[in-house]
Structure formats: C-alpha cells, structure tokens
Short mmCIF file of C-alpha atoms in Angstrom, two decimals:
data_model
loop_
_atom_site.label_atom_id
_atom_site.label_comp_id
_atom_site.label_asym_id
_atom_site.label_seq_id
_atom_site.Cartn_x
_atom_site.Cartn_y
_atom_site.Cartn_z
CA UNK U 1 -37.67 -93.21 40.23
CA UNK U 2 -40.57 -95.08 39.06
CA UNK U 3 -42.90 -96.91 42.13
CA UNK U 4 -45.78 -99.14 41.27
CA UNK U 5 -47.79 -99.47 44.61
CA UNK U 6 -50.01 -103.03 45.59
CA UNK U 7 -52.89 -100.77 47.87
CA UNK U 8 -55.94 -102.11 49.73
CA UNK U 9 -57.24 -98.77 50.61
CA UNK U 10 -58.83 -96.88 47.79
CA UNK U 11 -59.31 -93.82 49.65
CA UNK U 12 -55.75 -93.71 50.37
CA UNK U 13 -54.55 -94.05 46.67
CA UNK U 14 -54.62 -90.56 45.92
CA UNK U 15 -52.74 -89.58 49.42
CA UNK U 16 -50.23 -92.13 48.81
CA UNK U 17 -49.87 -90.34 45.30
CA UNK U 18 -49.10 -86.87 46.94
CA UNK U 19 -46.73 -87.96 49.34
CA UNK U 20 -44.47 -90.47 47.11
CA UNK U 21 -44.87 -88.21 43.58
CA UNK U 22 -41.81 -85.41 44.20
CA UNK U 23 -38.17 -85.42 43.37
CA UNK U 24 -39.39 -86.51 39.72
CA UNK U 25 -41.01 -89.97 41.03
CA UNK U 26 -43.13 -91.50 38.93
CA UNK U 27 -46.07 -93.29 41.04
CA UNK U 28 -48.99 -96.03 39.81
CA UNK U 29 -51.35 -97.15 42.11
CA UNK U 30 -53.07 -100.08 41.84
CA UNK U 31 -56.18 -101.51 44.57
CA UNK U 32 -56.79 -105.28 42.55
CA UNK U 33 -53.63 -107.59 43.03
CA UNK U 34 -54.05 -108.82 39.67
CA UNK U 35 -53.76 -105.42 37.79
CA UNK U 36 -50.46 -104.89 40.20
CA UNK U 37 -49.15 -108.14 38.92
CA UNK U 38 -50.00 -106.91 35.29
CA UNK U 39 -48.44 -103.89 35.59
CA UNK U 40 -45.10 -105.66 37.27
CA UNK U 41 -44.84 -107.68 34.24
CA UNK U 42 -45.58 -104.76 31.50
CA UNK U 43 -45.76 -101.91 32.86
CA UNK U 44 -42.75 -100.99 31.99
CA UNK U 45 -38.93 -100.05 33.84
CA UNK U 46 -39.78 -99.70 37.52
CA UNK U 47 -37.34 -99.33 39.90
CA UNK U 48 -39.14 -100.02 43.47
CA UNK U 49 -42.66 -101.60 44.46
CA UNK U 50 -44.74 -100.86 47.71
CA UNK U 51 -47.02 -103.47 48.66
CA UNK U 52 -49.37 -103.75 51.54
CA UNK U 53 -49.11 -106.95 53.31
CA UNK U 54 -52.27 -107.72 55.09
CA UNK U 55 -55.25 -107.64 52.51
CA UNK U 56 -57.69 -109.25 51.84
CA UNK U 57 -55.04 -111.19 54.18
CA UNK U 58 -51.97 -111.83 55.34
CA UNK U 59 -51.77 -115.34 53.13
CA UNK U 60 -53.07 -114.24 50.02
CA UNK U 61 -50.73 -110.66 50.22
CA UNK U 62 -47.55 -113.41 50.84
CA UNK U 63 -48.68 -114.91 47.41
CA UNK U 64 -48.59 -112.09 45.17
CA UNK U 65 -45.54 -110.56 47.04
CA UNK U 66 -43.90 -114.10 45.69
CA UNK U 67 -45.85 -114.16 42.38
CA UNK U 68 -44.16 -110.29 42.56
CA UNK U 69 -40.95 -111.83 43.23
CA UNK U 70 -40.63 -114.13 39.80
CA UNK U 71 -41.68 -111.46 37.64
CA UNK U 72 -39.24 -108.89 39.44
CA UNK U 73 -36.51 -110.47 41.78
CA UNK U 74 -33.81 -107.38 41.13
CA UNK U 75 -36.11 -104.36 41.83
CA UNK U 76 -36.56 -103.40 45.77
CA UNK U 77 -39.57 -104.12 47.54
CA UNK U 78 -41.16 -102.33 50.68
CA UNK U 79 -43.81 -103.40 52.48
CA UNK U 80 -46.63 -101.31 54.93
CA UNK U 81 -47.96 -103.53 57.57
CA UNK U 82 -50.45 -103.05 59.97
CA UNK U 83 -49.57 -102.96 63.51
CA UNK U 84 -51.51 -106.10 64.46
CA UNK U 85 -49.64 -107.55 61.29
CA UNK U 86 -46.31 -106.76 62.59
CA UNK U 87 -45.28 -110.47 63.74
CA UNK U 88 -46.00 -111.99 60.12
CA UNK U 89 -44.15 -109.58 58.54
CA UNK U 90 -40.69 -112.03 59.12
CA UNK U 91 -41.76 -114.44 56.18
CA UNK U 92 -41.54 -111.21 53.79
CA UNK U 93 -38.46 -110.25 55.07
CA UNK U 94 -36.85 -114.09 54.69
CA UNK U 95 -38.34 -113.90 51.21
CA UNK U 96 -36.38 -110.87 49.84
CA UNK U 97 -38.40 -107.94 51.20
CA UNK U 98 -36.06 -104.94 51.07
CA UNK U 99 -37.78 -103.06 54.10
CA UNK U 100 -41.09 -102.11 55.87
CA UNK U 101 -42.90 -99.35 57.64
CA UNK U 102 -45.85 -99.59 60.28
CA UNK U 103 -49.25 -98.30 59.26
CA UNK U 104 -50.34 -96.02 61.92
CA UNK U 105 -53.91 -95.26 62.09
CA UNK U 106 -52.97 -91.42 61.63
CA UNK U 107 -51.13 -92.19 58.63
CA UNK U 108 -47.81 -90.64 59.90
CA UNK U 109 -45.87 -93.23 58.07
CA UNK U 110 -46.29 -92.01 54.74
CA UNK U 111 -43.90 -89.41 55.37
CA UNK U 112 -41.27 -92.36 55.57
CA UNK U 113 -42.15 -94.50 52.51
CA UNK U 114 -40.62 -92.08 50.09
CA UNK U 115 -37.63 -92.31 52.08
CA UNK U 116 -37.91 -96.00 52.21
CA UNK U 117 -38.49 -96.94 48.81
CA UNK U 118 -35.23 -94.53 47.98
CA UNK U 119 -33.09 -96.28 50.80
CA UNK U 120 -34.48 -99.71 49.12
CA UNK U 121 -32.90 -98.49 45.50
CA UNK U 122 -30.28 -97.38 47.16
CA UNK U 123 -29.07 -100.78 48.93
CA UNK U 124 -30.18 -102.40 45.82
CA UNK U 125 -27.31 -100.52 43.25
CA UNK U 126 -24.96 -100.49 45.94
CA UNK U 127 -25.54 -104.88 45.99
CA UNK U 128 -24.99 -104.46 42.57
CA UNK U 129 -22.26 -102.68 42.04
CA UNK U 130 -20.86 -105.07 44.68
CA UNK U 131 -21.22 -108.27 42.67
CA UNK U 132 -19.78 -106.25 39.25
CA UNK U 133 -16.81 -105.38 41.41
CA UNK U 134 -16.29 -108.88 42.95
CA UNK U 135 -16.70 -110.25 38.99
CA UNK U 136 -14.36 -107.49 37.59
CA UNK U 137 -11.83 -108.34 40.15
CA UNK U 138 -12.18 -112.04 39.16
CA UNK U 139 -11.62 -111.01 35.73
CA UNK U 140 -8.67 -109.07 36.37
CA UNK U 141 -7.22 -111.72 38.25
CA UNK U 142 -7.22 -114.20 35.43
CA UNK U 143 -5.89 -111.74 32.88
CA UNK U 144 -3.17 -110.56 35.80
CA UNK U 145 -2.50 -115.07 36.34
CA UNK U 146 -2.32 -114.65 31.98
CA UNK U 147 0.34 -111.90 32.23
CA UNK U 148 2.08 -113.82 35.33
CA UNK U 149 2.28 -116.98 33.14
CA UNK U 150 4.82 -115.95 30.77
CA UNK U 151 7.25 -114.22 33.08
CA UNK U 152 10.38 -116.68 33.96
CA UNK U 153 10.50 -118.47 37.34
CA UNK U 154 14.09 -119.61 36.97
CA UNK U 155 16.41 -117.46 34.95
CA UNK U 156 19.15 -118.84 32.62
CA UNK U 157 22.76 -117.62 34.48
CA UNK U 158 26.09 -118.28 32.86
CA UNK U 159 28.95 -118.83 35.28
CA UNK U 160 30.65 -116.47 37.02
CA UNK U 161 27.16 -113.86 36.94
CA UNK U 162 23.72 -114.29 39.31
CA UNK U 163 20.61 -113.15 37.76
CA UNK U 164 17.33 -112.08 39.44
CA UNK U 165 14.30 -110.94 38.42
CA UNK U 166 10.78 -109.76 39.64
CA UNK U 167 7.71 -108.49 38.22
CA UNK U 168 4.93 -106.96 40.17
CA UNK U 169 1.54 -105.42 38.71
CA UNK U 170 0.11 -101.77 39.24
CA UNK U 171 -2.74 -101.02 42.27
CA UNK U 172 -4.97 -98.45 42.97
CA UNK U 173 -6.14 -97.28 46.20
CA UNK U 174 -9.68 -97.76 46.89
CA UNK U 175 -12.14 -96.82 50.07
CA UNK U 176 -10.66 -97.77 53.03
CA UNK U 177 -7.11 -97.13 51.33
CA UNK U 178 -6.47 -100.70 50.66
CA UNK U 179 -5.15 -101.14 47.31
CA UNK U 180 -6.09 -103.47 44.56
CA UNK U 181 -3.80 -105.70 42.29
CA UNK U 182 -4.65 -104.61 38.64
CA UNK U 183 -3.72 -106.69 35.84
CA UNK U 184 -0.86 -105.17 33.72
CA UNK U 185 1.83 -105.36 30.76
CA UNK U 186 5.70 -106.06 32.28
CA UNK U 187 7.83 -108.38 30.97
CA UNK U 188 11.26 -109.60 31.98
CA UNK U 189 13.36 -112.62 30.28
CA UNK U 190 16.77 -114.00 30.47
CA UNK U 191 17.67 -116.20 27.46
CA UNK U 192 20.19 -118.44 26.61
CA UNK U 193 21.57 -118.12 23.05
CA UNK U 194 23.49 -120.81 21.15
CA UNK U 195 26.57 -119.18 20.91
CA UNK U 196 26.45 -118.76 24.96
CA UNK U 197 25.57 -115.72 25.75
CA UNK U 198 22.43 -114.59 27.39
CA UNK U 199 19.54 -112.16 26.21
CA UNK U 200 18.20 -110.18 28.39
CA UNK U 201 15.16 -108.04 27.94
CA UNK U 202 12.59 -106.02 29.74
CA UNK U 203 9.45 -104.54 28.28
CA UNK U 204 6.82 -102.25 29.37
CA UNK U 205 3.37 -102.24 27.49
CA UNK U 206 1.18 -98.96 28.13
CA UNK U 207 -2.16 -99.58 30.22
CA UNK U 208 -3.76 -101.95 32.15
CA UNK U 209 -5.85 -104.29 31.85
CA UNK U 210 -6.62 -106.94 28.99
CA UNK U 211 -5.21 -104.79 26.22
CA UNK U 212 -1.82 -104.35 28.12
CA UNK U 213 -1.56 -107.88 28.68
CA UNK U 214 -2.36 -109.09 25.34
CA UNK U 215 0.39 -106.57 23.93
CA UNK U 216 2.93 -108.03 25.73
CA UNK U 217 1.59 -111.91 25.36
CA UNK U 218 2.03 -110.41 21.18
CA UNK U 219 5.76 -109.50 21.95
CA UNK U 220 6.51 -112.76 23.85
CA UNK U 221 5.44 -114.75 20.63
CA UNK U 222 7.19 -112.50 18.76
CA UNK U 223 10.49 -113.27 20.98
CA UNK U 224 9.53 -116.86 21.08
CA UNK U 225 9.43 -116.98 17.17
CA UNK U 226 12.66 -115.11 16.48
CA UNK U 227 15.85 -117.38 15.44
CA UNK U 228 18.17 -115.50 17.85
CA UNK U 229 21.23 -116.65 16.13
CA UNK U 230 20.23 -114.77 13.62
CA UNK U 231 20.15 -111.34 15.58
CA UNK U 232 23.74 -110.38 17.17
CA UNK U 233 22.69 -106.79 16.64
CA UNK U 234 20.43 -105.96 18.95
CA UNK U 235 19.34 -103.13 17.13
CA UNK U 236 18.56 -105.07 14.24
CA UNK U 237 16.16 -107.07 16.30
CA UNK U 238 14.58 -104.78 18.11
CA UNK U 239 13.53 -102.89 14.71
CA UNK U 240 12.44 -105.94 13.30
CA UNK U 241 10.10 -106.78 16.23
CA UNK U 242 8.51 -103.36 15.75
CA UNK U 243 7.86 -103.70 12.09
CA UNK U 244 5.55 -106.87 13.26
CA UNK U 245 4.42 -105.08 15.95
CA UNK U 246 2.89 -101.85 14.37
CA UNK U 247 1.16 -104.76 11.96
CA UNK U 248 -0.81 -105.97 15.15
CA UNK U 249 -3.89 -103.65 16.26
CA UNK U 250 -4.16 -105.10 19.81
CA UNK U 251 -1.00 -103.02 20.48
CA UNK U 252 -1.45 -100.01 18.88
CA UNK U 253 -5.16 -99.53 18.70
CA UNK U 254 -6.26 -96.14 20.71
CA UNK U 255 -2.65 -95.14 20.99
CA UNK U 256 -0.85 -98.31 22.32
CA UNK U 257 2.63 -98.89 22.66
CA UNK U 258 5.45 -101.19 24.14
CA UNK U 259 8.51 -99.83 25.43
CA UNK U 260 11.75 -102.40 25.23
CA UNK U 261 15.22 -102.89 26.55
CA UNK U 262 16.57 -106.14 24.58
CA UNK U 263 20.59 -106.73 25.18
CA UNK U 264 22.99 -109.46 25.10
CA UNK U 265 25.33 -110.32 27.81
CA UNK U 266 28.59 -112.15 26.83
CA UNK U 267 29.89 -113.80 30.26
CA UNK U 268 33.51 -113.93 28.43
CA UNK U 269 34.32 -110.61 26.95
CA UNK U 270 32.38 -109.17 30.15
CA UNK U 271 30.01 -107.02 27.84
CA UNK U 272 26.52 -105.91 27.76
CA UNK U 273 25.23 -104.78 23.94
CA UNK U 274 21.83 -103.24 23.67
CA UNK U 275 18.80 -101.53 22.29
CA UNK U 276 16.76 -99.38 23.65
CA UNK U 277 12.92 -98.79 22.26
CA UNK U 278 11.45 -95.71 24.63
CA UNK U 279 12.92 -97.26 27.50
CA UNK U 280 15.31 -96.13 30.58
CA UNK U 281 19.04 -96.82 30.36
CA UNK U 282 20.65 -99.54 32.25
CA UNK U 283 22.67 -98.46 35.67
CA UNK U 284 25.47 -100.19 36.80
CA UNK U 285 26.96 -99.95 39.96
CA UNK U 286 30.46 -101.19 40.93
CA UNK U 287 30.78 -102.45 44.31
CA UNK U 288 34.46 -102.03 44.82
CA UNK U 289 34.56 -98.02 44.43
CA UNK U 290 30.45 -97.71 44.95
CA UNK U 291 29.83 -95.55 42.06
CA UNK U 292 26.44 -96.20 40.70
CA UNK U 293 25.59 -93.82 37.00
CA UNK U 294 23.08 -94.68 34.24
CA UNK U 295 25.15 -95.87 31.25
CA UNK U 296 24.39 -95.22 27.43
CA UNK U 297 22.79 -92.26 25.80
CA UNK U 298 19.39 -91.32 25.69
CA UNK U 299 20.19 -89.73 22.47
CA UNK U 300 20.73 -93.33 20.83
CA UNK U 301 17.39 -94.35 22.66
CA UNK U 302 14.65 -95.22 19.41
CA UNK U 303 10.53 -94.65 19.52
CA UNK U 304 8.79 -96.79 21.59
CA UNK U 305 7.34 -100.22 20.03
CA UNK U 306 4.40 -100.09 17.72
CA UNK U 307 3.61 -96.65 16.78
CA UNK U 308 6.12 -96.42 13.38
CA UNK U 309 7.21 -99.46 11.12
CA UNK U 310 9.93 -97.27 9.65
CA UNK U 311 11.43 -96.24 13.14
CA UNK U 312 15.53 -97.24 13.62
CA UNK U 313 17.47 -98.38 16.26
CA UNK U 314 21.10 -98.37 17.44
CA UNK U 315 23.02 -100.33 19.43
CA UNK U 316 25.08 -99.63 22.70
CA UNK U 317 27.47 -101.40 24.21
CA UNK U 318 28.77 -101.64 27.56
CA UNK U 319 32.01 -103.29 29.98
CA UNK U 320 30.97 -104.81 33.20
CA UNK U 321 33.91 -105.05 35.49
CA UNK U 322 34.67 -107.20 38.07
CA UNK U 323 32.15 -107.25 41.50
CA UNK U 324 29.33 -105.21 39.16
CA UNK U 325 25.57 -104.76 39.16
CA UNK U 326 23.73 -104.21 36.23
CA UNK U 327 19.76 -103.05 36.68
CA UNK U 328 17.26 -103.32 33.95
CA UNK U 329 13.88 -101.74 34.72
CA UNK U 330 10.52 -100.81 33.96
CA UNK U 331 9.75 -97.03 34.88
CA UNK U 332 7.06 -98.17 36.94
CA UNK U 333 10.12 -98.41 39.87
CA UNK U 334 11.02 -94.92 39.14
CA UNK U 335 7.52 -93.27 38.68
CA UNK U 336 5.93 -94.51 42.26
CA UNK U 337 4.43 -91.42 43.99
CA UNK U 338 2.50 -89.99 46.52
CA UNK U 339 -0.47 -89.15 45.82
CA UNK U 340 -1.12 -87.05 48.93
CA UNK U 341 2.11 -84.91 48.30
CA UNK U 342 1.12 -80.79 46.71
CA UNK U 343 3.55 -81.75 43.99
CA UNK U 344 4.02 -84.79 42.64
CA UNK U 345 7.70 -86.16 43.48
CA UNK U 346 7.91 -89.53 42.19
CA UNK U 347 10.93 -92.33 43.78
CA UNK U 348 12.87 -91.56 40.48
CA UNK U 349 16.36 -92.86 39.77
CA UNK U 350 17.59 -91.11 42.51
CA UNK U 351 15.49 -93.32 45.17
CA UNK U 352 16.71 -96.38 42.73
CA UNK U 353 20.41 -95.65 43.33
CA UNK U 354 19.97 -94.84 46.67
CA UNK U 355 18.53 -98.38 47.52
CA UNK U 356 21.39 -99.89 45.28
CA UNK U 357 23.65 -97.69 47.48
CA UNK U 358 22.43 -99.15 50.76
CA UNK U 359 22.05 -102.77 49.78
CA UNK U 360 25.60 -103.50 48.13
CA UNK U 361 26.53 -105.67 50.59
CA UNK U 362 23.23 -108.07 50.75
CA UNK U 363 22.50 -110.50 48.45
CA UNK U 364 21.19 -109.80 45.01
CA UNK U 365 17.73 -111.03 45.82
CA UNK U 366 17.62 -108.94 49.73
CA UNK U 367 18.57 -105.75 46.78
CA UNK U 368 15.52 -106.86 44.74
CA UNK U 369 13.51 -106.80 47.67
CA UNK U 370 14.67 -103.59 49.05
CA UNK U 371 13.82 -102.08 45.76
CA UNK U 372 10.53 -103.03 45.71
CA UNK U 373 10.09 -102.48 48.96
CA UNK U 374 11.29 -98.79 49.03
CA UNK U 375 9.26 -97.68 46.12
CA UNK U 376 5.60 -99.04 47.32
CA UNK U 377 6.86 -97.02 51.04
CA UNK U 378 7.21 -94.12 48.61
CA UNK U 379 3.48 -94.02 47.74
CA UNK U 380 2.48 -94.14 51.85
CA UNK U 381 0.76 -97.44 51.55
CA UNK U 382 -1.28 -96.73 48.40
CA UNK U 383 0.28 -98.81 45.77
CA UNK U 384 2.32 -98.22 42.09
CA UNK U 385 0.32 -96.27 40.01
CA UNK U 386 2.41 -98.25 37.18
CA UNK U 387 3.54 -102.40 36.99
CA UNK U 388 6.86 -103.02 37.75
CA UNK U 389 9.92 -105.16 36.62
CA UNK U 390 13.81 -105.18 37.94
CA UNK U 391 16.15 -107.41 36.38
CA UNK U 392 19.06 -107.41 38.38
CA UNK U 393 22.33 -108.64 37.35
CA UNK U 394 25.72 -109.25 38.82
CA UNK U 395 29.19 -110.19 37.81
CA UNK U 396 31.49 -111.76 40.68
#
C-alpha cells in the first residue's frame, strides 16, 4: 500500500519510515501541511493517509484534515493524537476519520499504525464492495422486473381444461446462506389462436443476467410478430423462429442459446401437437389409473435455438384423455441440487413425478406449488442453481 504521512515531528520522520515501510508499503513523509496537501492532490495513487492531529494545533490540524478530505474523500484516514488531545479527537472522527492511535511518549504506538492504516483500507474496500453489491442487486432487480414483465398473469383456458403457470428466477447462496434472486431467461405463454385452439410454449434461454433476459425479450417479439394462423405445424414454426434467431447476436454471442417447447392444444379433438428445440418432453399423468410417463421421443427432439439457421424440426403429437395433466417445464425444476451432497444428485424427473404423484388430488395450483416447493427443499435452503417455469395443464 502506498501511505503519505501529515508529521509534526521531524525527528520522528525517519522512525515512522522504518516501522510503516514493510509488507511492500510505500511511505512519504511530509513535516509542512502544505507540501502534505500537495502531495494528496499529485502525488500520485495513495491508498491511506496518517495525519497528526494536534500541530501547530488542534484547529489548524482540523483544517487541513478537511482541506485533506476534498481532495481525497474515498482513501482512509488515521489519525495519532496526543494524550492531552484525546477529547478533540471526536470532531475528526464525525468528519470521516477512519481511526486513531494515542501517542505515547515512548512511542509504543507505532507498532500499531501499520496495523491501523491496513485495518483502515481494509474497512474502506469492504464499504465499497458493499455499495457495488447493493447497486448490482438494484440492477439485477430491474432486469429480473424486465424478464417478469412479459410472462402472462392470466392465461387464456378453453373450456373444459384449467391452465396454470409459474415462473421463478435462479439464486445463489451467499454468506450467511441466504440466497439471492438473480435475474434470468424463462418464459411461459398460453395463446389463443383464431381457429380456437391454444399455443402453449415454454422457453429456457442459457445464463443469467442481462444477456439471458434480452434473449428471451428477442423470442417474445419474435412470438408476438408471428401470424399464428399461419403456423399449424409446429415444427414449421419453431424452425422459422430459429432462422431469425441465429440472425440476432444478443442470443448467440459467446455461445448463447434458447431452448423451446412450442405446441398447440386443440380442446376438441383432445390433442397436444408439438416441437421440441433442446428441450424436455412433456409428462402427462392420468388421474384415473395414476400413471405418470414422459411422452414423445427425444430422438425427434431438434438443436436448441440460435446456434444453426439450417437446423430442422419435427412435430409430435399427443391424446390427452379424460381427468389428465399435462406438464411443460424448464429443466431448471429437474436440475435443483444440493450443493453440500459428495455427488451431485439433482430433483430430476423422478422428484417431478413423484410430487405429481402425491398432489393428484389438490388443485392444479396447490400441484404448482408443491412443485416448486419440493425442488427449492431439494437444494437444503440454498436456492435453484437454474430459473424455473411449470406450465401445468389439465383436462376435466
């Protein structure tokens, strides 16, 4: 560290010199206030300053420790006073002093000014990195409100089927084990078509953060722009979204991507068509016989979003029988893990069908919960590695 010292005692320069010049500190010491405030202003990157307080006096030291202050409000000060001084040192303190130590006539303090001035720097990064942390969390905040202000409150549902849906961004654990809310990339939608039947899509951008959530804001346009009546395929509409999307940098820049589920649920035949882009596979459970299986293929599953205009898609299509549930996910549900476990063993779909097991008799919102619920438990309090979306649907 670099220390430029305010002294009144020439003979003491060269002492203080000794004692404060080891672990690779840099030490200046002036005996004229003016030459100190010189040096403040351009001398050049100090990190702490040691000032006497009481010479000539105990005004005109308060002065330059303020004229100090203007030039340098962000670096540490300490200040020596001497022991008759003691009682004035309180307007120093109130005035953004960082510390002080008593000058004993033996001149045992100098052993604790090195100490001092490093405890000074010390509280001084750690205030610092304080006020970055509270701004960063404001910034994630608004991106995370961003992300939050696409995703559906009310969800279109056609007669005869209940729809719910919830979306819930990635933490990390942080000292004192309380997590914090990171902003993310999930996306969830229920649409209503002209023809009647309802798209339904869940998407997954990878990351966190502001490029995450821009991805995803670039798909929602993209959905938003779409004629749907012009896509009955899904798979025609999910390819065409990725040719645009591998045309926008802010999703595949350093390796992006967007995984997708996009389907369309026709309340009269009782059918679910869809296309998959890197994502997992719908499960349905029936509540009559409780049998609960992934349906589709992974083999018909296409590349994720954004990496490869020329990537194709196929469809899939699915029956949903009377008193059904149909969940559409994010693998951020699956992949919550314990951190504190030797091996890894994440919630998986097992953990997923066992909630849908247990809850088949609540309501399709007490399931959502439960899901949720169930897969934070699974990381012992310290949060989804990964954001999260369920889209849970159910035929009477």
């Amino acid at each position: 560290m670099r220390v430029l010292v305010g002294w009144d005692d020439t003979d003491e320069a060269e002492l203080l010199s000794l004692y404060l010049n080891v672990d690779d500190t840099d030490v200046v010491v002036e005996t004229c206030w003016d030459r100190f405030l010189e040096q403040a202003q351009t001398g050049g990157n100090w990190d702490a300053f040691l000032i006497q307080t009481s010479s000539p006096d105990s005004d005109t030291a308060f002065h330059y420790f303020q004229e100090l202050r203007k030039v340098s409000a962000d670096h540490p000060v300490v200040g020596a006073a001497n022991q008759e001084d003691v009682y004035r040192i309180a307007r120093f303190l109130t005035s953004g002093m960082r510390s002080y130590v008593l000058r004993d006539p033996n001149k045992d303090y100098m052993f604790l000014l090195h100490s001092a001035l490093q405890s000074g720097i010390d509280a001084v990064r750690a205030e610092r990195e304080r006020m970055i942390a509270i701004k960063l969390r404001q910034e994630v905040d608004a991106v995370r409100k961003l992300q939050e202000s696409i995703i559906p409150r009310l969800l279109n549902v056609p007669e005869g089927y209940a729809i719910t849906g919830r979306y819930e961004s990635s933490e990390i654990s942080v000292m004192g084990g309380l997590p914090v809310t990171m902003a993310g990339g999930d996306y969830y939608n229920a649409l209503s078509l002209p023809d009647g039947t309802i798209a339904l899509l869940v998407g997954d951008a990878s990351g966190h953060g502001m490029k995450a959530c821009m991805s995803i804001m670039t798909l929602h346009t993209l959905i938003q722009m779409f004629p749907s009546k012009r896509y009955r395929n899904p798979a025609v509409f999910v390819r065409d979204i990725n040719d645009n999307l591998c045309r926008q940098a802010v999703v595949n820049d350093d390796g992006g991507f967007i995984t997708l589920l996009y389907g369309i649920l026709d309340p009269q035949e009782h059918t679910f068509e869809w296309a998959a882009a890197g994502h997992p596979l719908p499960i349905i459970q029936c509540l009559k016989s409780g049998e609960i299986e992934e349906r589709g293929s992974t083999d018909f599953v296409g590349m994720p979003l954004g990496i490869w205009d020329e990537a194709e898609y196929e469809s899939q299509k699915i029956e949903l029988p009377e008193a059904c549930r149909m969940t559409l996910y994010t693998d951020g549900l699956a992949e919550a893990f314990d951190d504190g476990q030797k091996t890894l063993c994440e919630f998986g779909v097992k953990g997923i069908k066992r909630i849908l097991g247990e809850t088949s008799d609540r309501t399709l919102d007490e399931t959502l919960a439960a899901l949720f619920d169930a897969s934070h438990a699974h990381t012992r309090g310290l949060g989804r590695h990964d954001d999260t979306s369920v889209l849970l649907v159910q035929r009477d």
